[in-house]
DNA sequence: CGGTATCCCTTGCGATACTG
DNA sequence: CAGTATCGCAAGGGATACCG
């Protein structure tokens, strides 16, 4: 499947690497921050270690990812993106935003990972909302992500932040509707869909600063 | 391979459809213009008809493509993108630009298709160069594409245009270097890499209006 | 033209186990 | 923790033939 398409075309070259199973999600996770093998394995539920190894090698060969030694001996192996790989960030964000349009409610077996939550924050960020530096800690089910943003600058991460956030939000699956603007901040709080710690109006500001639209057709017409 | 990833994540949803073999290239071709089954088959060298059918069905189910009846009886079946599918255009352009950065010279067996050439034109278009409406007809080996552009507006197509272009360019593989700005218009003409019909300076303007950068490392370091 | 229908066969995924 | 090794299986891709 890693086969080439035999076309002199940038998209074909991209597809030959990123079209591999798990590759896009792996790059997504690496784009949040450098990660260890085990973190990657845990963040991609279902991927076998052998496949993870193979993908990492392929990404290395393609100049997208690289091994980094982070600590003493080889205990500190860490995978990160190269400069070339980092350029994929905005592209994957756009692709994720596109895919998210038809994604309103989690399927019964859908999992939310911390890295995908962080990526969602990054992809929905609106540069013109936050006029002063604001930090967020967001919990969506078992997933945790944080953001530190101000004007055109944003930084996100997966897992608990190492600082105390200005605003902490505990949310359930309804978070999707809030980010889409289909549920107001006050509704979210009143219904218990979100629990907020922080200044008054913080959730309203949050939902404007991180907007992931929904193009609802509710469900795609099933023609089967 | 069409398996889902079980994640509530826009990128994961996108990957489950677009990660399929041939899917990205198929959408690319459809994004240029609606096409018939045979045109799609011809434009994707190597794809079996059965796989093409399967992909088209999957794209239909995902709400990305749709069958359209273009003529009398069923002789006029045509596949096109839905509104949702059309939103992928700019995203795929970005992905193609990313992939093209490491693509300097065609591999011996690389093919150039008209649709990929048209997509390349669209992806490299610089909105601030052409101050008046200009039309181009571009030949790169066996591939033919055209563009009609002015300011922020651009329209591209695969195959010979149905109008007489202001500028006609016959180019070889060296075209890649011209688009990257690694070869000047005058060099291209002098060396015979490009043959131009049109006003003086037309090729220089063209190479500024359609810019596809090259991030060269020549070849990615092979660490095998 | 616009597909269906087979068929084989590779590949690479997923599972599990195990090593430095 | 950071992988390697093995293995079986199923899916799906590619080729080819054929039908409406």
PDB file of C-alpha atoms in Angstrom, chain B residues 4-152:
ATOM      1  CA  UNK B   4     -12.360   3.585  10.978  1.00  0.00           C
ATOM      2  CA  UNK B   5      -9.960   4.667  13.666  1.00  0.00           C
ATOM      3  CA  UNK B   6     -12.515   4.818  16.424  1.00  0.00           C
ATOM      4  CA  UNK B   7     -11.615   8.360  17.322  1.00  0.00           C
ATOM      5  CA  UNK B   8     -13.893  11.335  17.653  1.00  0.00           C
ATOM      6  CA  UNK B   9     -11.617  13.512  15.575  1.00  0.00           C
ATOM      7  CA  UNK B  10     -12.123  15.335  12.309  1.00  0.00           C
ATOM      8  CA  UNK B  11      -8.779  14.261  10.995  1.00  0.00           C
ATOM      9  CA  UNK B  12      -9.508  10.634  11.791  1.00  0.00           C
ATOM     10  CA  UNK B  13     -12.801  10.841   9.933  1.00  0.00           C
ATOM     11  CA  UNK B  14     -11.105  12.467   6.982  1.00  0.00           C
ATOM     12  CA  UNK B  15      -8.373   9.847   6.995  1.00  0.00           C
ATOM     13  CA  UNK B  16     -10.813   6.971   6.971  1.00  0.00           C
ATOM     14  CA  UNK B  17     -12.127   8.083   3.586  1.00  0.00           C
ATOM     15  CA  UNK B  18      -9.240   9.933   2.011  1.00  0.00           C
ATOM     16  CA  UNK B  19      -6.619   7.504   3.255  1.00  0.00           C
ATOM     17  CA  UNK B  20      -7.889   4.872   0.850  1.00  0.00           C
ATOM     18  CA  UNK B  21      -5.691   4.133  -2.062  1.00  0.00           C
ATOM     19  CA  UNK B  22      -6.341   6.440  -5.028  1.00  0.00           C
ATOM     20  CA  UNK B  23      -8.875   8.505  -3.087  1.00  0.00           C
ATOM     21  CA  UNK B  24      -6.859  11.720  -2.869  1.00  0.00           C
ATOM     22  CA  UNK B  25      -5.927  11.633  -6.521  1.00  0.00           C
ATOM     23  CA  UNK B  26      -9.475  10.895  -7.471  1.00  0.00           C
ATOM     24  CA  UNK B  27     -10.737  13.910  -5.565  1.00  0.00           C
ATOM     25  CA  UNK B  28      -7.984  15.968  -7.116  1.00  0.00           C
ATOM     26  CA  UNK B  29      -9.170  15.068 -10.596  1.00  0.00           C
ATOM     27  CA  UNK B  30     -12.796  15.709  -9.720  1.00  0.00           C
ATOM     28  CA  UNK B  31     -11.848  19.063  -8.250  1.00  0.00           C
ATOM     29  CA  UNK B  32     -10.676  20.232 -11.650  1.00  0.00           C
ATOM     30  CA  UNK B  33     -13.986  19.508 -13.310  1.00  0.00           C
ATOM     31  CA  UNK B  34     -16.732  16.912 -13.408  1.00  0.00           C
ATOM     32  CA  UNK B  35     -15.552  13.906 -15.333  1.00  0.00           C
ATOM     33  CA  UNK B  36     -16.785  10.728 -16.878  1.00  0.00           C
ATOM     34  CA  UNK B  37     -15.811   7.290 -15.720  1.00  0.00           C
ATOM     35  CA  UNK B  38     -13.480   6.759 -18.609  1.00  0.00           C
ATOM     36  CA  UNK B  39     -11.803  10.113 -18.177  1.00  0.00           C
ATOM     37  CA  UNK B  40     -11.159   9.314 -14.546  1.00  0.00           C
ATOM     38  CA  UNK B  41      -9.836   5.914 -15.482  1.00  0.00           C
ATOM     39  CA  UNK B  42      -7.525   7.389 -18.098  1.00  0.00           C
ATOM     40  CA  UNK B  43      -6.361  10.112 -15.755  1.00  0.00           C
ATOM     41  CA  UNK B  44      -5.299   7.678 -13.057  1.00  0.00           C
ATOM     42  CA  UNK B  45      -2.857   5.344 -14.780  1.00  0.00           C
ATOM     43  CA  UNK B  46      -2.878   1.997 -13.072  1.00  0.00           C
ATOM     44  CA  UNK B  47      -6.184   2.097 -11.291  1.00  0.00           C
ATOM     45  CA  UNK B  48      -8.389  -0.923 -11.959  1.00  0.00           C
ATOM     46  CA  UNK B  49     -11.963  -0.218 -12.952  1.00  0.00           C
ATOM     47  CA  UNK B  50     -13.208  -2.163  -9.976  1.00  0.00           C
ATOM     48  CA  UNK B  51     -11.264  -0.029  -7.562  1.00  0.00           C
ATOM     49  CA  UNK B  52     -12.398   3.128  -9.302  1.00  0.00           C
ATOM     50  CA  UNK B  53     -15.996   2.047  -8.881  1.00  0.00           C
ATOM     51  CA  UNK B  54     -15.468   1.240  -5.223  1.00  0.00           C
ATOM     52  CA  UNK B  55     -13.822   4.567  -4.514  1.00  0.00           C
ATOM     53  CA  UNK B  56     -16.515   6.509  -6.301  1.00  0.00           C
ATOM     54  CA  UNK B  57     -19.162   4.743  -4.240  1.00  0.00           C
ATOM     55  CA  UNK B  58     -17.290   5.508  -1.048  1.00  0.00           C
ATOM     56  CA  UNK B  59     -16.915   9.144  -1.964  1.00  0.00           C
ATOM     57  CA  UNK B  60     -20.622   9.265  -2.726  1.00  0.00           C
ATOM     58  CA  UNK B  61     -21.508   7.700   0.588  1.00  0.00           C
ATOM     59  CA  UNK B  62     -19.275  10.179   2.348  1.00  0.00           C
ATOM     60  CA  UNK B  63     -21.062  13.036   0.634  1.00  0.00           C
ATOM     61  CA  UNK B  64     -17.962  14.132  -1.238  1.00  0.00           C
ATOM     62  CA  UNK B  65     -18.831  13.168  -4.805  1.00  0.00           C
ATOM     63  CA  UNK B  66     -22.041  12.587  -6.659  1.00  0.00           C
ATOM     64  CA  UNK B  67     -23.248  11.154  -9.906  1.00  0.00           C
ATOM     65  CA  UNK B  68     -24.731  13.624 -12.278  1.00  0.00           C
ATOM     66  CA  UNK B  69     -26.659  12.937 -15.409  1.00  0.00           C
ATOM     67  CA  UNK B  70     -25.243  15.134 -18.085  1.00  0.00           C
ATOM     68  CA  UNK B  71     -26.926  13.972 -21.263  1.00  0.00           C
ATOM     69  CA  UNK B  72     -29.637  11.841 -22.773  1.00  0.00           C
ATOM     70  CA  UNK B  73     -30.357   8.396 -21.301  1.00  0.00           C
ATOM     71  CA  UNK B  74     -27.475   7.165 -19.226  1.00  0.00           C
ATOM     72  CA  UNK B  75     -24.852   7.879 -21.802  1.00  0.00           C
ATOM     73  CA  UNK B  76     -24.099  11.071 -19.972  1.00  0.00           C
ATOM     74  CA  UNK B  77     -23.101   9.894 -16.535  1.00  0.00           C
ATOM     75  CA  UNK B  78     -20.700  12.314 -14.971  1.00  0.00           C
ATOM     76  CA  UNK B  79     -19.090  12.433 -11.547  1.00  0.00           C
ATOM     77  CA  UNK B  80     -18.646  15.695  -9.742  1.00  0.00           C
ATOM     78  CA  UNK B  81     -17.949  16.996  -6.288  1.00  0.00           C
ATOM     79  CA  UNK B  82     -20.631  18.052  -3.855  1.00  0.00           C
ATOM     80  CA  UNK B  83     -20.365  21.389  -2.087  1.00  0.00           C
ATOM     81  CA  UNK B  84     -18.734  19.531   0.754  1.00  0.00           C
ATOM     82  CA  UNK B  85     -16.268  17.910  -1.597  1.00  0.00           C
ATOM     83  CA  UNK B  86     -15.404  21.207  -3.212  1.00  0.00           C
ATOM     84  CA  UNK B  87     -14.251  22.509   0.134  1.00  0.00           C
ATOM     85  CA  UNK B  88     -11.412  20.036  -0.140  1.00  0.00           C
ATOM     86  CA  UNK B  89      -9.924  21.912  -3.077  1.00  0.00           C
ATOM     87  CA  UNK B  90      -7.846  24.441  -1.146  1.00  0.00           C
ATOM     88  CA  UNK B  91      -6.827  21.794   1.382  1.00  0.00           C
ATOM     89  CA  UNK B  92      -5.559  19.434  -1.288  1.00  0.00           C
ATOM     90  CA  UNK B  93      -3.804  22.323  -2.975  1.00  0.00           C
ATOM     91  CA  UNK B  94      -1.968  22.999   0.262  1.00  0.00           C
ATOM     92  CA  UNK B  95      -1.111  19.347   0.661  1.00  0.00           C
ATOM     93  CA  UNK B  96       0.109  19.182  -2.900  1.00  0.00           C
ATOM     94  CA  UNK B  97       2.273  22.257  -2.429  1.00  0.00           C
ATOM     95  CA  UNK B  98       3.749  20.639   0.642  1.00  0.00           C
ATOM     96  CA  UNK B  99       4.516  17.452  -1.225  1.00  0.00           C
ATOM     97  CA  UNK B 100       5.900  19.300  -4.224  1.00  0.00           C
ATOM     98  CA  UNK B 101       8.616  20.912  -2.165  1.00  0.00           C
ATOM     99  CA  UNK B 102      10.725  17.791  -2.271  1.00  0.00           C
ATOM    100  CA  UNK B 103       9.873  17.019  -5.854  1.00  0.00           C
ATOM    101  CA  UNK B 104      12.425  18.521  -8.159  1.00  0.00           C
ATOM    102  CA  UNK B 105      12.977  16.121 -11.010  1.00  0.00           C
ATOM    103  CA  UNK B 106      10.609  13.466 -12.334  1.00  0.00           C
ATOM    104  CA  UNK B 107      11.554   9.890 -11.587  1.00  0.00           C
ATOM    105  CA  UNK B 108      12.142   7.856 -14.733  1.00  0.00           C
ATOM    106  CA  UNK B 109       8.687   6.307 -14.642  1.00  0.00           C
ATOM    107  CA  UNK B 110       6.803   9.334 -13.410  1.00  0.00           C
ATOM    108  CA  UNK B 111       3.870  10.399 -15.487  1.00  0.00           C
ATOM    109  CA  UNK B 112       2.377  13.867 -15.732  1.00  0.00           C
ATOM    110  CA  UNK B 113      -1.370  13.944 -16.088  1.00  0.00           C
ATOM    111  CA  UNK B 114      -3.363  16.883 -17.307  1.00  0.00           C
ATOM    112  CA  UNK B 115      -5.378  17.025 -14.122  1.00  0.00           C
ATOM    113  CA  UNK B 116      -2.303  17.147 -11.934  1.00  0.00           C
ATOM    114  CA  UNK B 117      -0.886  19.889 -14.088  1.00  0.00           C
ATOM    115  CA  UNK B 118      -4.085  21.883 -13.723  1.00  0.00           C
ATOM    116  CA  UNK B 119      -4.052  21.290  -9.984  1.00  0.00           C
ATOM    117  CA  UNK B 120      -0.452  22.445  -9.819  1.00  0.00           C
ATOM    118  CA  UNK B 121      -1.386  25.680 -11.555  1.00  0.00           C
ATOM    119  CA  UNK B 122      -4.209  26.285  -9.149  1.00  0.00           C
ATOM    120  CA  UNK B 123      -2.114  25.475  -6.113  1.00  0.00           C
ATOM    121  CA  UNK B 124       0.663  27.834  -7.102  1.00  0.00           C
ATOM    122  CA  UNK B 125      -1.439  30.784  -8.107  1.00  0.00           C
ATOM    123  CA  UNK B 126      -0.385  34.109  -6.637  1.00  0.00           C
ATOM    124  CA  UNK B 127      -3.357  36.473  -6.498  1.00  0.00           C
ATOM    125  CA  UNK B 128      -1.375  39.705  -6.649  1.00  0.00           C
ATOM    126  CA  UNK B 129       0.478  39.315  -9.899  1.00  0.00           C
ATOM    127  CA  UNK B 130      -1.979  39.427 -12.773  1.00  0.00           C
ATOM    128  CA  UNK B 131      -3.660  42.812 -12.933  1.00  0.00           C
ATOM    129  CA  UNK B 132      -5.663  42.044 -16.021  1.00  0.00           C
ATOM    130  CA  UNK B 133      -7.423  38.943 -17.213  1.00  0.00           C
ATOM    131  CA  UNK B 134      -4.920  36.576 -18.744  1.00  0.00           C
ATOM    132  CA  UNK B 135      -5.354  33.121 -20.206  1.00  0.00           C
ATOM    133  CA  UNK B 136      -2.721  30.443 -20.471  1.00  0.00           C
ATOM    134  CA  UNK B 137      -2.375  27.180 -22.259  1.00  0.00           C
ATOM    135  CA  UNK B 138       0.329  25.006 -20.839  1.00  0.00           C
ATOM    136  CA  UNK B 139       1.828  21.837 -22.239  1.00  0.00           C
ATOM    137  CA  UNK B 140       4.158  19.750 -20.114  1.00  0.00           C
ATOM    138  CA  UNK B 141       5.101  16.682 -22.020  1.00  0.00           C
ATOM    139  CA  UNK B 142       1.851  14.935 -22.878  1.00  0.00           C
ATOM    140  CA  UNK B 143      -0.151  16.872 -20.284  1.00  0.00           C
ATOM    141  CA  UNK B 144      -2.193  19.919 -21.184  1.00  0.00           C
ATOM    142  CA  UNK B 145      -3.844  22.385 -18.858  1.00  0.00           C
ATOM    143  CA  UNK B 146      -5.172  25.880 -19.071  1.00  0.00           C
ATOM    144  CA  UNK B 147      -5.775  28.761 -16.719  1.00  0.00           C
ATOM    145  CA  UNK B 148      -7.821  31.917 -16.839  1.00  0.00           C
ATOM    146  CA  UNK B 149      -6.848  34.270 -14.088  1.00  0.00           C
ATOM    147  CA  UNK B 150      -7.214  37.808 -12.866  1.00  0.00           C
ATOM    148  CA  UNK B 151      -6.495  39.105  -9.394  1.00  0.00           C
ATOM    149  CA  UNK B 152      -7.947  36.756  -6.848  1.00  0.00           C
TER     150      UNK B 152
END
